[in-house]
XYZ file of N, CA and C in Angstrom:
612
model
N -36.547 -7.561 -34.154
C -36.289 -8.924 -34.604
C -35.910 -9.761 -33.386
N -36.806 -10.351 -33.432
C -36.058 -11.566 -31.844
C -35.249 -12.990 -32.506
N -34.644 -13.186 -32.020
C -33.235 -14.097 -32.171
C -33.094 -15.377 -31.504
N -33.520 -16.563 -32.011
C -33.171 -17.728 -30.976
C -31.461 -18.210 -31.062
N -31.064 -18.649 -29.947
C -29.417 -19.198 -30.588
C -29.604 -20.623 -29.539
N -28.994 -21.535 -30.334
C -28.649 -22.485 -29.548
C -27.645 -22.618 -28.639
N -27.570 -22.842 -27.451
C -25.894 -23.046 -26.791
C -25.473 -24.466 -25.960
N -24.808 -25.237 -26.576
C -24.720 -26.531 -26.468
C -24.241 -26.602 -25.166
N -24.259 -27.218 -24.110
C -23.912 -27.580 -22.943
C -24.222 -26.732 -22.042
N -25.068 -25.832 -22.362
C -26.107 -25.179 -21.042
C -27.180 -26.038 -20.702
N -27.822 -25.369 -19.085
C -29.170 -26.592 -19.002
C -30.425 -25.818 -19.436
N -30.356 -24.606 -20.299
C -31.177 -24.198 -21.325
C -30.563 -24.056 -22.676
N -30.502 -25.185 -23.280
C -30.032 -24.781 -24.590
C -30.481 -23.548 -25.466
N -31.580 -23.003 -24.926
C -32.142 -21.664 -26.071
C -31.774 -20.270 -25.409
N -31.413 -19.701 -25.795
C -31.232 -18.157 -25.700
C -32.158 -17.376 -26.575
N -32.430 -16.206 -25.916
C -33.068 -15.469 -26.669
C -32.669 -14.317 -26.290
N -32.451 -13.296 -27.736
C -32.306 -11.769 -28.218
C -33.362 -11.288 -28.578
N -33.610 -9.704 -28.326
C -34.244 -9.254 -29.576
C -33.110 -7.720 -29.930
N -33.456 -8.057 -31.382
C -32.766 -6.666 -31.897
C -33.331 -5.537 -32.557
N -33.100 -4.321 -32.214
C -34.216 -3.162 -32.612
C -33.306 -2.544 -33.905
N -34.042 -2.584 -35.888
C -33.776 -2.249 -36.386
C -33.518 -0.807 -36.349
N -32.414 0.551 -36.821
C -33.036 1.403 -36.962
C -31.669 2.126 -36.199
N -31.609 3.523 -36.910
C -30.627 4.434 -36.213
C -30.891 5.236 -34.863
N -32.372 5.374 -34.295
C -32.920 5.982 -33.620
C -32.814 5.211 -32.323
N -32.485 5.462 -31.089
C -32.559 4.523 -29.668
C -34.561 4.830 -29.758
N -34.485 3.117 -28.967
C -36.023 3.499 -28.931
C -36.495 4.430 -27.853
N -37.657 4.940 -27.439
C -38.394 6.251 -26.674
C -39.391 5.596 -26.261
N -39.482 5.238 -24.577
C -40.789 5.303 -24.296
C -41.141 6.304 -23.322
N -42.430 6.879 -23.301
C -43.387 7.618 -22.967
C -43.898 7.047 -21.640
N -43.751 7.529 -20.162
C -44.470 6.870 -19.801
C -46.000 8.081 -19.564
N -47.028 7.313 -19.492
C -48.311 7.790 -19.381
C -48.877 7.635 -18.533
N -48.707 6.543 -17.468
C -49.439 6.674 -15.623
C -48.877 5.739 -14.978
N -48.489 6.200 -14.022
C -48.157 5.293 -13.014
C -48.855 5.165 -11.353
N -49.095 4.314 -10.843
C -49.514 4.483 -9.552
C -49.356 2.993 -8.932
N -49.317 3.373 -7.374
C -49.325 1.932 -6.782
C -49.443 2.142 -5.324
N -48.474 1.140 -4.665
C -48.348 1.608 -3.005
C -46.773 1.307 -2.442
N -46.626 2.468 -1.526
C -45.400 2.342 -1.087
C -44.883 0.987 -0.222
N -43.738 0.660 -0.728
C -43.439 -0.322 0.417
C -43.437 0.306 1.995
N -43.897 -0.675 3.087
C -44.408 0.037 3.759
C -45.448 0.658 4.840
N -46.097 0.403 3.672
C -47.189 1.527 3.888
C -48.580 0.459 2.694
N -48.318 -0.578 2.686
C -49.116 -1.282 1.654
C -50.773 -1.306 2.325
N -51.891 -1.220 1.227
C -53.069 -1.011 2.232
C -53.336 -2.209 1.648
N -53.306 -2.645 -0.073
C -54.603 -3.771 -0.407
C -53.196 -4.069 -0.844
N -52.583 -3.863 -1.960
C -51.516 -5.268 -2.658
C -50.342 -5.539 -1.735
N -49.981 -6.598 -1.836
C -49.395 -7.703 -1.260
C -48.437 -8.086 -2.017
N -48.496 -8.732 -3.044
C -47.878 -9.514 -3.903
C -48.699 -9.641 -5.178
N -48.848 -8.319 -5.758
C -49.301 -8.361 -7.074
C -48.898 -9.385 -8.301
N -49.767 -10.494 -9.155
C -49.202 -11.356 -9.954
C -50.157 -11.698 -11.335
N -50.964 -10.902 -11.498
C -51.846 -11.135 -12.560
C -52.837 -10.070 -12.887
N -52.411 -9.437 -14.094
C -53.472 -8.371 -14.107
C -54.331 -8.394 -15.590
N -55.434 -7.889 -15.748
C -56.599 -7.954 -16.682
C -57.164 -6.534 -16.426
N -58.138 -6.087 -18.364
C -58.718 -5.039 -17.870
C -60.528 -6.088 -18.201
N -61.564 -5.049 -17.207
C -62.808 -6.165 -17.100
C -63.585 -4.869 -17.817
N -64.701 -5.562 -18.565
C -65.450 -5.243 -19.360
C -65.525 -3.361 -18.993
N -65.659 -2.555 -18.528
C -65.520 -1.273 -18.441
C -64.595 -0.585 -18.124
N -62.995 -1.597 -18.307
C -61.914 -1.064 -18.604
C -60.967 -0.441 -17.379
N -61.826 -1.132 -16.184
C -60.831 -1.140 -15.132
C -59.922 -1.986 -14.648
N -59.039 -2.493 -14.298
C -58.357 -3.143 -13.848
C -58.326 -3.989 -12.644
N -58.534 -5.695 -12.819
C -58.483 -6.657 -12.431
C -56.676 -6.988 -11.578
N -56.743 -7.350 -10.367
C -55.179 -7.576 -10.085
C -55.518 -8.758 -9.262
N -55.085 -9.785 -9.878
C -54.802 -11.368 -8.994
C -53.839 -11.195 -7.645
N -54.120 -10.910 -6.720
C -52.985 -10.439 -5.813
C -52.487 -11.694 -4.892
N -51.050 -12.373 -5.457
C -51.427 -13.807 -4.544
C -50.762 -14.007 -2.970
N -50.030 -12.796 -2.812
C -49.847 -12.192 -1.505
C -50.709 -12.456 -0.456
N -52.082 -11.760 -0.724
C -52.645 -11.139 -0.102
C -54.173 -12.130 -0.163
N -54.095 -13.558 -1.217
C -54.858 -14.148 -1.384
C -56.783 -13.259 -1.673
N -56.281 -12.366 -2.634
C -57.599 -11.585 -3.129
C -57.721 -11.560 -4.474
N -58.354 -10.861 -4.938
C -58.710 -9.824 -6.317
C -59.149 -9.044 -6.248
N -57.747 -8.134 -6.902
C -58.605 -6.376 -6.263
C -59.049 -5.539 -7.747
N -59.938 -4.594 -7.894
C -60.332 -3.576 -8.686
C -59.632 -2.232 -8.786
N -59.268 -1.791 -9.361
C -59.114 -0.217 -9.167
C -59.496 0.326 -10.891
N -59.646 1.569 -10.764
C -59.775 2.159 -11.979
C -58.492 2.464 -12.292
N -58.534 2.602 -13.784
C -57.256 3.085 -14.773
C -56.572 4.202 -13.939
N -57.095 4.869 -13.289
C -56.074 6.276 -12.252
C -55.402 5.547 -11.151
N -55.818 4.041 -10.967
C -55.390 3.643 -9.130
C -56.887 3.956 -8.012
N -57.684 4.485 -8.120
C -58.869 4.112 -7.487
C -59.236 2.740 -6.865
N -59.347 2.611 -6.137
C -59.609 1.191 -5.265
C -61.047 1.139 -5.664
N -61.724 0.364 -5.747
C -63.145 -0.337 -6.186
C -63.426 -1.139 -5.127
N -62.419 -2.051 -5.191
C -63.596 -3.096 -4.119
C -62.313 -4.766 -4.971
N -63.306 -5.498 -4.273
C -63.212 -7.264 -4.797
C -63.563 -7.617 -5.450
N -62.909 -8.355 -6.083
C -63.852 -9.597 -6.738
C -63.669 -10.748 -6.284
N -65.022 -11.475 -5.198
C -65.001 -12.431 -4.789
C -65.286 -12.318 -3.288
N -64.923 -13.118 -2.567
C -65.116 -13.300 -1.314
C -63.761 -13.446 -0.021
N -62.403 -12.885 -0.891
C -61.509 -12.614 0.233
C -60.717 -14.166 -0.055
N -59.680 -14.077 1.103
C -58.725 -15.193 1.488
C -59.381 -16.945 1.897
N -59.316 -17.518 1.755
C -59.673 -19.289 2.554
C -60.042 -20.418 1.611
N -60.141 -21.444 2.190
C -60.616 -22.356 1.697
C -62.176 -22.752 1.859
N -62.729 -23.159 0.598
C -64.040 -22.944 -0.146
C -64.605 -24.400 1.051
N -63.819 -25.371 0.515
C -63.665 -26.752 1.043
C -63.817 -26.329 2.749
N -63.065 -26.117 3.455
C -63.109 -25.771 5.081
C -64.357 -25.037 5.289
N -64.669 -24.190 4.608
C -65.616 -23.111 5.041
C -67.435 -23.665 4.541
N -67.101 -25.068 3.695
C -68.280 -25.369 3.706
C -68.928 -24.216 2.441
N -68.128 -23.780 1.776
C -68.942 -22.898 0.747
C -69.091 -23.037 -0.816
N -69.646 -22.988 -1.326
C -69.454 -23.549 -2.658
C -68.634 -22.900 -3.668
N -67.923 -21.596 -3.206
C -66.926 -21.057 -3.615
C -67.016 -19.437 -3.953
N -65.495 -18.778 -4.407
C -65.635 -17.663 -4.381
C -64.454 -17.024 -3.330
N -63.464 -18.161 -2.581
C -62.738 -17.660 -1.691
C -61.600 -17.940 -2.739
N -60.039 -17.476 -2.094
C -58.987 -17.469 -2.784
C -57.759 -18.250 -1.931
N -57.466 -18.896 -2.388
C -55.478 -19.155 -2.434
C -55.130 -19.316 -2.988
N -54.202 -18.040 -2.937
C -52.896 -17.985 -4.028
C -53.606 -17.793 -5.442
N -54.518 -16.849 -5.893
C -54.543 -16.679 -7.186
C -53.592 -15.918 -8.260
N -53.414 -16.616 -8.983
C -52.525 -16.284 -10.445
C -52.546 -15.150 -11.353
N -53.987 -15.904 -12.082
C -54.341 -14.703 -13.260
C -55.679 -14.712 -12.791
N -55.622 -13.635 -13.939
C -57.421 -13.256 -14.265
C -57.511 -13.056 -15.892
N -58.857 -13.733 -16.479
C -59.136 -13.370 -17.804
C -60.407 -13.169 -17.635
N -60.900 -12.469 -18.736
C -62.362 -11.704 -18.750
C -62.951 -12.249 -19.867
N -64.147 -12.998 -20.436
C -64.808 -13.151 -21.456
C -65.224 -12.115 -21.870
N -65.987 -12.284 -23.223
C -66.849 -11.220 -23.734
C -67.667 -10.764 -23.201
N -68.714 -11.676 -22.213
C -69.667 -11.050 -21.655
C -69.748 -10.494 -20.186
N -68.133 -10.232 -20.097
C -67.624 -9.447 -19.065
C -67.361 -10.196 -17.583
N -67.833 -11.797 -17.808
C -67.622 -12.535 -16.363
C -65.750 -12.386 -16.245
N -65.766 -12.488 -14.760
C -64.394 -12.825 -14.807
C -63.694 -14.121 -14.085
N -62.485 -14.854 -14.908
C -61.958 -16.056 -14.571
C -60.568 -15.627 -13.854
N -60.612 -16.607 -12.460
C -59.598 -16.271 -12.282
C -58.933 -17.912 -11.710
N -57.373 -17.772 -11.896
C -56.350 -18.972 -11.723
C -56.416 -19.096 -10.593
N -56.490 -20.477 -9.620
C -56.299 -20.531 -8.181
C -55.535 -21.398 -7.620
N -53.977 -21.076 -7.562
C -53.169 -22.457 -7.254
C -53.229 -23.036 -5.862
N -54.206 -23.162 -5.105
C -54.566 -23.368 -3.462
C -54.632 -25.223 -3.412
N -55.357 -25.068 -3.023
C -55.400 -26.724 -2.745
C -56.164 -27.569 -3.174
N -56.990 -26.346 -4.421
C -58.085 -26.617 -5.085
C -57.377 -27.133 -6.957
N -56.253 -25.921 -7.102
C -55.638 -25.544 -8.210
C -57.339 -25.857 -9.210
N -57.873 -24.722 -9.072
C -59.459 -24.041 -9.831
C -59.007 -22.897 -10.283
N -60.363 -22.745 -11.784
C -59.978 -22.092 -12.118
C -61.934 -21.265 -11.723
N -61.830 -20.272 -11.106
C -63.315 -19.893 -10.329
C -63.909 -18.354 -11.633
N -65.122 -18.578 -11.721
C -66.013 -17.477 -12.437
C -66.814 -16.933 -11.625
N -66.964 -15.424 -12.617
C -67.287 -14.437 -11.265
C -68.093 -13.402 -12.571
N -69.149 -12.616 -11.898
C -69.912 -12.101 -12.601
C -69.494 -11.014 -12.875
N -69.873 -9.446 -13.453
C -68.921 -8.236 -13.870
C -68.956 -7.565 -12.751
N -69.824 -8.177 -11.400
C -69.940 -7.285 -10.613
C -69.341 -8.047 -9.263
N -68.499 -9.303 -9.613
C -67.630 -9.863 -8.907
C -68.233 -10.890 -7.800
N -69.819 -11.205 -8.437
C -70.142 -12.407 -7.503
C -69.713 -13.138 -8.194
N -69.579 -14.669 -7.333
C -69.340 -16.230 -7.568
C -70.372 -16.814 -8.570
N -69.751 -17.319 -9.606
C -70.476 -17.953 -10.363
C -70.645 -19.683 -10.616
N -69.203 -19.883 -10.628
C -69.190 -21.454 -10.477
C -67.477 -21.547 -11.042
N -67.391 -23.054 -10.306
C -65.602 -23.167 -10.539
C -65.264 -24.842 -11.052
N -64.605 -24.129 -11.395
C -64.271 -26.100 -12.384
C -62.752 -25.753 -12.177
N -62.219 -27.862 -12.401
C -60.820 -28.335 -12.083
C -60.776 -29.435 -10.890
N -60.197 -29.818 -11.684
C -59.799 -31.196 -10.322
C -58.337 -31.128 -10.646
N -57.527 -31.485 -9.077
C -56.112 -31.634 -8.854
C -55.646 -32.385 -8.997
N -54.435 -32.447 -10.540
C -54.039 -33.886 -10.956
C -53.623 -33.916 -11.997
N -52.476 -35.075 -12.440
C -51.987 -35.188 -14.096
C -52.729 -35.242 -15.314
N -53.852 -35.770 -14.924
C -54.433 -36.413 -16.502
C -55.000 -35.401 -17.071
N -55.165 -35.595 -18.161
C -56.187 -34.388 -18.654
C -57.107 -34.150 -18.814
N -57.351 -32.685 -18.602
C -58.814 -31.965 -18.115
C -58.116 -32.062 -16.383
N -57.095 -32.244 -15.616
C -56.893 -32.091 -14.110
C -55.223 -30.589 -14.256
N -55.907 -30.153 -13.495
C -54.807 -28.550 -13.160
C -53.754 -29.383 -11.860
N -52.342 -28.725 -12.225
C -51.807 -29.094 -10.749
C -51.333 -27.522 -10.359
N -51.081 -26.301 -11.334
C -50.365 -25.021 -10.899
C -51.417 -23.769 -11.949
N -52.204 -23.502 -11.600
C -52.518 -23.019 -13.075
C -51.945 -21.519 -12.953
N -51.752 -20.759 -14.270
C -50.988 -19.356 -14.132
C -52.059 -18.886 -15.217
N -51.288 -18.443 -16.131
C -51.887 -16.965 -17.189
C -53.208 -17.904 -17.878
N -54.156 -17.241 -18.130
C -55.193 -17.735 -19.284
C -55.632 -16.298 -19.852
N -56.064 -16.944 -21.165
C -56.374 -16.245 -21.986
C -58.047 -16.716 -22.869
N -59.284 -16.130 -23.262
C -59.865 -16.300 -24.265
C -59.900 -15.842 -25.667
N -59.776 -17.435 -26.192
C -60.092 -16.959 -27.772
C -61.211 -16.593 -28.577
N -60.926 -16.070 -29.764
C -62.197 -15.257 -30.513
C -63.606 -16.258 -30.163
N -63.332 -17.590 -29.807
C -64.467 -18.501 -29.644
C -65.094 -18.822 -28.161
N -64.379 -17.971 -27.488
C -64.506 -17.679 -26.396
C -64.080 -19.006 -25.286
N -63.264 -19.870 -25.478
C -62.556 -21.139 -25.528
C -61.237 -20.506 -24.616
N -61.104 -21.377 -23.156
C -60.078 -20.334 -22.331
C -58.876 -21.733 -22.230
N -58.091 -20.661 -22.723
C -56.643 -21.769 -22.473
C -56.368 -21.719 -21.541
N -55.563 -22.606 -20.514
C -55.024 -22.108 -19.474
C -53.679 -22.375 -19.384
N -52.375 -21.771 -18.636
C -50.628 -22.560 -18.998
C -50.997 -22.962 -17.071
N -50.650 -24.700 -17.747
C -50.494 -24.933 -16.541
C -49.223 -25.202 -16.353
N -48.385 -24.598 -14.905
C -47.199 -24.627 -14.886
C -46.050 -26.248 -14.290
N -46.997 -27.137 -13.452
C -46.294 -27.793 -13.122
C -46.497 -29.188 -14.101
N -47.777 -29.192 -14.530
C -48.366 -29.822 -15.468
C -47.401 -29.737 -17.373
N -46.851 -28.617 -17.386
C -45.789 -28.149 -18.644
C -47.044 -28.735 -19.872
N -48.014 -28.112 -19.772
C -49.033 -27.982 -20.740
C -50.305 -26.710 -20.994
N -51.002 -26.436 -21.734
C -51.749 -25.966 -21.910
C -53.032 -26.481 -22.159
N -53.769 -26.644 -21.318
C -55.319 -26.937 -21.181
C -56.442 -26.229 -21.670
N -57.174 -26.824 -21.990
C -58.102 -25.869 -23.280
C -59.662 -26.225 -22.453
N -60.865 -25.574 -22.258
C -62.058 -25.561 -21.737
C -62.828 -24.554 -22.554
N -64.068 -25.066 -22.325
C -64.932 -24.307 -23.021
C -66.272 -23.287 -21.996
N -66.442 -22.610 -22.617
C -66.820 -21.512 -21.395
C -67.804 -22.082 -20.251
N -67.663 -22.645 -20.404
C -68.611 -23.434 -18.642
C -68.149 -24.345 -17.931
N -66.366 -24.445 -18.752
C -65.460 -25.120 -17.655
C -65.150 -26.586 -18.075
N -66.181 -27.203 -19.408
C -65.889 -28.293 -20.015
C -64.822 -28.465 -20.944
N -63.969 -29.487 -20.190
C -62.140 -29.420 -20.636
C -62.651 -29.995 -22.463
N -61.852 -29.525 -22.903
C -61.799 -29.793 -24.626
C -60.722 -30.406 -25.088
N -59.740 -30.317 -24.755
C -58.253 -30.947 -25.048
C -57.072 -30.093 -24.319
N -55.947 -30.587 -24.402
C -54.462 -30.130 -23.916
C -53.442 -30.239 -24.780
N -52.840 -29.655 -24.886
C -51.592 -30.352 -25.550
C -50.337 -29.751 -24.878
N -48.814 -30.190 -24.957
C -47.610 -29.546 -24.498
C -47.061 -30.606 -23.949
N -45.747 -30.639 -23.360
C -44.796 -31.752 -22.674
C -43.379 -31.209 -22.259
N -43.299 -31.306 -20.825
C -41.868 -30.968 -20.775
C -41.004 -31.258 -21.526
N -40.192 -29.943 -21.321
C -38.969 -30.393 -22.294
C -38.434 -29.206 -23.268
N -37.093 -28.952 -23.584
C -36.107 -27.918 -23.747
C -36.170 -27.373 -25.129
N -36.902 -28.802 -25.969
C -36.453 -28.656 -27.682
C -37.988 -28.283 -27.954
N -37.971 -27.750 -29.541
C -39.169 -27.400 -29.865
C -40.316 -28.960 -30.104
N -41.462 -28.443 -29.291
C -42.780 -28.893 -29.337
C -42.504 -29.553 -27.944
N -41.712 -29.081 -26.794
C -41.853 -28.863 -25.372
C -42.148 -27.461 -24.945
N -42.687 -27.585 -23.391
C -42.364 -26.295 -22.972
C -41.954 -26.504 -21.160
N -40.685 -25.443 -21.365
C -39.535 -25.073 -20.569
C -40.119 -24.789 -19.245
N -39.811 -25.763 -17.915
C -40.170 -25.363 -17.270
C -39.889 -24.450 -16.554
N -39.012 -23.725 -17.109
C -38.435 -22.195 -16.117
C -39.187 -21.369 -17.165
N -39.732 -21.247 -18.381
C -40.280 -19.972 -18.983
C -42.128 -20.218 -19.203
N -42.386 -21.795 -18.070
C -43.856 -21.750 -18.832
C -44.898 -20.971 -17.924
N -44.325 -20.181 -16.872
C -44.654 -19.628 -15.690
C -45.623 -18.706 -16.451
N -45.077 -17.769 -16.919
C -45.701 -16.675 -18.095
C -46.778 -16.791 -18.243
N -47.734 -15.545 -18.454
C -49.053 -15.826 -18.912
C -49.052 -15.828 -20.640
N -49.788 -16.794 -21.072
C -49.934 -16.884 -22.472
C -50.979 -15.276 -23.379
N -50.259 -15.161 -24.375
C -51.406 -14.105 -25.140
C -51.955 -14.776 -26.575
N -52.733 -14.389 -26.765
C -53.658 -14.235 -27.939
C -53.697 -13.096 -28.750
């Protein structure tokens, strides 16, 4: 059961609990773990967004390290998705490079989207086999414009939300990047959203 409480004269009035019915402490299992030592780091950096892509390996937005890396469900390294660290703009390329990416979401037909808060703040598509496909977003308040973008998600209609964080909204596009609507507004009370919790990637 999760629990909202109000607390009057904080500069977050909402708190949140959750409480686990039941006489039993809960049990988790863990089932795999892997990564890299501090250290001794070869590919992650600053891991910040992860997805699984159409054959169930794992997508990692790494914004450290300005990439997107692959590995299989064991930790297997794969490879990229994309074309590495820079600017698309400097390099004269029509895209496929990274700064500072966020998230990653995967459509049905296995392309993958990923968040790019650089100087572009794009959100860039990429094929299942991690070429460049094409990138939409312009930098800016109004809507249909990204200023931070973080978590996205697609719905059953294949319609990708995105939480934009400095923006304190959620932006809505349709799979080829044509903005559809937004809605959200800073702010603490319900039918705002908080700018210390809108960081989060959204689920479906």
């Amino acid at each position: 059961i999760h629990i909202c409480a109000y607390a009057n004269g904080a500069p977050n009035h909402y708190l949140w609990a959750t409480v686990i019915i039941g006489n039993a402490a809960p049990t988790y299992k863990m089932v795999r773990d892997w990564g890299e030592q501090k250290g001794h780091l070869v590919h992650l950096k600053s891991p910040h967004g992860i997805t699984i892509d159409k054959d169930g390996n794992i997508v990692i937005a790494d914004e450290g390290s300005n990439r997107v890396l692959r590995y299989t469900p064991d930790g297997k390294f794969l490879g990229e998705v994309g074309l590495g660290p820079g600017d698309s703009e400097e390099r004269q390329m029509p895209g496929g490079y990274f700064e500072a990416p966020r998230a990653a979401a995967v459509d049905a037909e296995g392309n993958i989207f990923v968040s790019d808060e650089g100087t572009g703040a794009r959100i860039q598509a990429f094929s299942p086999e991690g070429k460049f496909l094409y990138r939409f977003g312009v930098k800016g308040n109004r809507p249909g414009m990204l200023l931070r973008p973080h978590g996205m998600q697609f719905d059953s209609k294949q319609r990708l939300f995105v939480d934009d964080v400095d923006n304190f909204r959620i932006s809505v596009y349709d799979h080829s990047g044509k903005f559809l609507y937004c809605w959200g507004q800073d702010g603490l009370y319900p039918g705002g959203l908080n700018p210390v919790w809108s960081k989060y990637s959204i689920l479906f």
